[in-house]
Amino acid sequence: MEETTGNSCIICGHEKEQGIRIIDEFICETCEVEMVRTEVQDAKYPFFIHQLKRIWMQNNA
Ligand SMILES: [Zn+2]
């Protein structure tokens, strides 16, 4: 069994090496850039917020 070198992005679910860590979770570079670019009116915005809330709640339970 091979060891995974990357981190699993909580937004897109892909294994990536580049990205940021928020608390215990990993967000890949691509999703981070997209998230920063996303406007509140954007359809993707609630999805990002939802994912981030999940992290927040997991760590504050
Ligand atoms: Zn991602």
mmCIF file of N, CA and C and ligand atoms in Angstrom:
data_model
loop_
_atom_site.group_PDB
_atom_site.id
_atom_site.type_symbol
_atom_site.label_atom_id
_atom_site.label_comp_id
_atom_site.label_asym_id
_atom_site.label_seq_id
_atom_site.Cartn_x
_atom_site.Cartn_y
_atom_site.Cartn_z
ATOM 1 N N MET A 1 0.838 -1.204 0.000
ATOM 2 C CA MET A 1 0.000 0.000 0.000
ATOM 3 C C MET A 1 0.869 1.249 0.000
ATOM 4 N N GLU A 2 0.572 2.111 -0.939
ATOM 5 C CA GLU A 2 1.357 3.337 -1.046
ATOM 6 C C GLU A 2 0.845 4.407 -0.097
ATOM 7 N N GLU A 3 1.775 5.181 0.383
ATOM 8 C CA GLU A 3 1.388 6.268 1.264
ATOM 9 C C GLU A 3 0.988 7.470 0.421
ATOM 10 N N THR A 4 -0.053 8.159 0.818
ATOM 11 C CA THR A 4 -0.460 9.339 0.066
ATOM 12 C C THR A 4 0.399 10.531 0.479
ATOM 13 N N THR A 5 0.927 11.192 -0.527
ATOM 14 C CA THR A 5 1.768 12.351 -0.247
ATOM 15 C C THR A 5 0.948 13.629 -0.179
ATOM 16 N N GLY A 6 -0.111 13.670 -0.971
ATOM 17 C CA GLY A 6 -0.928 14.881 -1.013
ATOM 18 C C GLY A 6 -1.937 14.939 0.112
ATOM 19 N N ASN A 7 -2.717 15.981 0.095
ATOM 20 C CA ASN A 7 -3.791 16.144 1.044
ATOM 21 C C ASN A 7 -5.093 16.064 0.286
ATOM 22 N N SER A 8 -6.103 15.576 0.947
ATOM 23 C CA SER A 8 -7.391 15.475 0.304
ATOM 24 C C SER A 8 -8.178 16.772 0.518
ATOM 25 N N CYS A 9 -8.470 17.452 -0.588
ATOM 26 C CA CYS A 9 -9.186 18.721 -0.523
ATOM 27 C C CYS A 9 -10.638 18.483 -0.109
ATOM 28 N N ILE A 10 -11.105 19.264 0.859
ATOM 29 C CA ILE A 10 -12.480 19.076 1.334
ATOM 30 C C ILE A 10 -13.501 19.649 0.370
ATOM 31 N N ILE A 11 -13.076 20.509 -0.532
ATOM 32 C CA ILE A 11 -14.016 21.115 -1.486
ATOM 33 C C ILE A 11 -14.202 20.219 -2.711
ATOM 34 N N CYS A 12 -13.101 19.889 -3.383
ATOM 35 C CA CYS A 12 -13.224 19.111 -4.621
ATOM 36 C C CYS A 12 -12.934 17.627 -4.403
ATOM 37 N N GLY A 13 -12.341 17.293 -3.262
ATOM 38 C CA GLY A 13 -12.090 15.904 -2.938
ATOM 39 C C GLY A 13 -10.851 15.312 -3.585
ATOM 40 N N HIS A 14 -10.106 16.129 -4.325
ATOM 41 C CA HIS A 14 -8.911 15.636 -4.996
ATOM 42 C C HIS A 14 -7.698 15.709 -4.082
ATOM 43 N N GLU A 15 -6.751 14.829 -4.379
ATOM 44 C CA GLU A 15 -5.491 14.849 -3.649
ATOM 45 C C GLU A 15 -4.563 15.871 -4.288
ATOM 46 N N LYS A 16 -4.159 16.851 -3.514
ATOM 47 C CA LYS A 16 -3.275 17.889 -4.037
ATOM 48 C C LYS A 16 -2.153 18.136 -3.044
ATOM 49 N N GLU A 17 -1.047 18.623 -3.595
ATOM 50 C CA GLU A 17 0.081 18.933 -2.717
ATOM 51 C C GLU A 17 0.096 20.384 -2.284
ATOM 52 N N GLN A 18 -0.395 21.249 -3.195
ATOM 53 C CA GLN A 18 -0.397 22.667 -2.900
ATOM 54 C C GLN A 18 -1.768 23.093 -2.386
ATOM 55 N N GLY A 19 -1.738 23.861 -1.305
ATOM 56 C CA GLY A 19 -2.994 24.347 -0.778
ATOM 57 C C GLY A 19 -2.824 24.911 0.612
ATOM 58 N N ILE A 20 -3.943 25.206 1.243
ATOM 59 C CA ILE A 20 -3.898 25.755 2.591
ATOM 60 C C ILE A 20 -4.597 24.820 3.562
ATOM 61 N N ARG A 21 -4.214 24.967 4.820
ATOM 62 C CA ARG A 21 -4.861 24.188 5.864
ATOM 63 C C ARG A 21 -5.677 25.129 6.731
ATOM 64 N N ILE A 22 -6.932 24.762 6.930
ATOM 65 C CA ILE A 22 -7.765 25.502 7.866
ATOM 66 C C ILE A 22 -8.098 24.526 8.972
ATOM 67 N N ILE A 23 -7.618 24.866 10.151
ATOM 68 C CA ILE A 23 -7.735 23.974 11.301
ATOM 69 C C ILE A 23 -7.186 22.607 10.892
ATOM 70 N N ASP A 24 -8.032 21.599 10.770
ATOM 71 C CA ASP A 24 -7.550 20.262 10.420
ATOM 72 C C ASP A 24 -7.794 19.906 8.970
ATOM 73 N N GLU A 25 -8.421 20.816 8.263
ATOM 74 C CA GLU A 25 -8.846 20.492 6.911
ATOM 75 C C GLU A 25 -7.966 21.144 5.859
ATOM 76 N N PHE A 26 -7.972 20.532 4.706
ATOM 77 C CA PHE A 26 -7.135 21.003 3.617
ATOM 78 C C PHE A 26 -7.983 21.501 2.447
ATOM 79 N N ILE A 27 -7.590 22.651 1.920
ATOM 80 C CA ILE A 27 -8.230 23.185 0.714
ATOM 81 C C ILE A 27 -7.133 23.392 -0.311
ATOM 82 N N CYS A 28 -7.292 22.777 -1.481
ATOM 83 C CA CYS A 28 -6.257 22.863 -2.492
ATOM 84 C C CYS A 28 -6.166 24.271 -3.082
ATOM 85 N N GLU A 29 -5.040 24.517 -3.706
ATOM 86 C CA GLU A 29 -4.750 25.829 -4.271
ATOM 87 C C GLU A 29 -5.849 26.287 -5.230
ATOM 88 N N THR A 30 -6.277 25.356 -6.075
ATOM 89 C CA THR A 30 -7.296 25.663 -7.075
ATOM 90 C C THR A 30 -8.585 26.139 -6.409
ATOM 91 N N CYS A 31 -9.028 25.408 -5.415
ATOM 92 C CA CYS A 31 -10.270 25.756 -4.739
ATOM 93 C C CYS A 31 -10.111 27.034 -3.924
ATOM 94 N N GLU A 32 -8.941 27.233 -3.367
ATOM 95 C CA GLU A 32 -8.688 28.438 -2.589
ATOM 96 C C GLU A 32 -8.819 29.670 -3.475
ATOM 97 N N VAL A 33 -8.169 29.601 -4.632
ATOM 98 C CA VAL A 33 -8.226 30.715 -5.591
ATOM 99 C C VAL A 33 -9.667 30.963 -6.018
ATOM 100 N N GLU A 34 -10.373 29.876 -6.287
ATOM 101 C CA GLU A 34 -11.758 30.001 -6.721
ATOM 102 C C GLU A 34 -12.644 30.580 -5.632
ATOM 103 N N MET A 35 -12.361 30.180 -4.418
ATOM 104 C CA MET A 35 -13.148 30.630 -3.290
ATOM 105 C C MET A 35 -12.973 32.121 -3.072
ATOM 106 N N VAL A 36 -11.735 32.568 -3.199
ATOM 107 C CA VAL A 36 -11.440 33.983 -3.034
ATOM 108 C C VAL A 36 -12.131 34.803 -4.116
ATOM 109 N N ARG A 37 -12.183 34.226 -5.310
ATOM 110 C CA ARG A 37 -12.772 34.908 -6.468
ATOM 111 C C ARG A 37 -14.291 34.889 -6.456
ATOM 112 N N THR A 38 -14.847 33.957 -5.714
ATOM 113 C CA THR A 38 -16.291 33.767 -5.746
ATOM 114 C C THR A 38 -17.038 34.937 -5.116
ATOM 115 N N GLU A 39 -17.995 35.448 -5.845
ATOM 116 C CA GLU A 39 -18.831 36.530 -5.349
ATOM 117 C C GLU A 39 -19.961 35.925 -4.518
ATOM 118 N N VAL A 40 -20.494 36.748 -3.620
ATOM 119 C CA VAL A 40 -21.602 36.284 -2.779
ATOM 120 C C VAL A 40 -22.799 35.850 -3.633
ATOM 121 N N GLN A 41 -22.979 36.516 -4.767
ATOM 122 C CA GLN A 41 -24.104 36.198 -5.663
ATOM 123 C C GLN A 41 -23.871 34.912 -6.439
ATOM 124 N N ASP A 42 -22.634 34.468 -6.460
ATOM 125 C CA ASP A 42 -22.296 33.280 -7.232
ATOM 126 C C ASP A 42 -22.980 32.046 -6.665
ATOM 127 N N ALA A 43 -23.379 31.177 -7.564
ATOM 128 C CA ALA A 43 -24.071 29.952 -7.160
ATOM 129 C C ALA A 43 -23.191 29.042 -6.316
ATOM 130 N N LYS A 44 -21.886 29.169 -6.493
ATOM 131 C CA LYS A 44 -20.973 28.294 -5.761
ATOM 132 C C LYS A 44 -20.757 28.748 -4.322
ATOM 133 N N TYR A 45 -21.040 30.001 -4.076
ATOM 134 C CA TYR A 45 -20.742 30.572 -2.770
ATOM 135 C C TYR A 45 -21.373 29.801 -1.606
ATOM 136 N N PRO A 46 -22.674 29.506 -1.683
ATOM 137 C CA PRO A 46 -23.283 28.738 -0.574
ATOM 138 C C PRO A 46 -22.612 27.393 -0.355
ATOM 139 N N PHE A 47 -22.108 26.817 -1.433
ATOM 140 C CA PHE A 47 -21.433 25.527 -1.320
ATOM 141 C C PHE A 47 -20.135 25.665 -0.524
ATOM 142 N N PHE A 48 -19.378 26.688 -0.827
ATOM 143 C CA PHE A 48 -18.137 26.931 -0.092
ATOM 144 C C PHE A 48 -18.422 27.183 1.383
ATOM 145 N N ILE A 49 -19.400 28.003 1.631
ATOM 146 C CA ILE A 49 -19.757 28.339 3.007
ATOM 147 C C ILE A 49 -20.201 27.084 3.754
ATOM 148 N N HIS A 50 -20.965 26.276 3.061
ATOM 149 C CA HIS A 50 -21.437 25.026 3.646
ATOM 150 C C HIS A 50 -20.255 24.142 4.057
ATOM 151 N N GLN A 51 -19.284 24.024 3.159
ATOM 152 C CA GLN A 51 -18.122 23.202 3.447
ATOM 153 C C GLN A 51 -17.334 23.765 4.625
ATOM 154 N N LEU A 52 -17.166 25.076 4.642
ATOM 155 C CA LEU A 52 -16.419 25.702 5.724
ATOM 156 C C LEU A 52 -17.139 25.580 7.061
ATOM 157 N N LYS A 53 -18.454 25.674 7.028
ATOM 158 C CA LYS A 53 -19.250 25.527 8.255
ATOM 159 C C LYS A 53 -19.101 24.132 8.824
ATOM 160 N N ARG A 54 -19.021 23.175 7.915
ATOM 161 C CA ARG A 54 -18.854 21.788 8.332
ATOM 162 C C ARG A 54 -17.571 21.622 9.124
ATOM 163 N N ILE A 55 -16.485 22.232 8.614
ATOM 164 C CA ILE A 55 -15.207 22.177 9.307
ATOM 165 C C ILE A 55 -15.343 22.823 10.670
ATOM 166 N N TRP A 56 -15.945 24.001 10.659
ATOM 167 C CA TRP A 56 -16.093 24.778 11.880
ATOM 168 C C TRP A 56 -16.847 23.977 12.932
ATOM 169 N N MET A 57 -17.950 23.358 12.518
ATOM 170 C CA MET A 57 -18.766 22.621 13.463
ATOM 171 C C MET A 57 -18.062 21.371 13.974
ATOM 172 N N GLN A 58 -17.304 20.727 13.069
ATOM 173 C CA GLN A 58 -16.558 19.537 13.480
ATOM 174 C C GLN A 58 -15.577 19.859 14.588
ATOM 175 N N ASN A 59 -14.990 21.046 14.485
ATOM 176 C CA ASN A 59 -13.933 21.411 15.419
ATOM 177 C C ASN A 59 -14.444 22.130 16.654
ATOM 178 N N ASN A 60 -15.732 22.394 16.685
ATOM 179 C CA ASN A 60 -16.286 23.067 17.845
ATOM 180 C C ASN A 60 -17.344 22.225 18.544
ATOM 181 N N ALA A 61 -17.427 20.984 18.159
ATOM 182 C CA ALA A 61 -18.442 20.104 18.731
ATOM 183 C C ALA A 61 -18.128 19.777 20.186
HETATM 184 ZN ZN ZN B 1 -9.872 21.422 -4.205
#
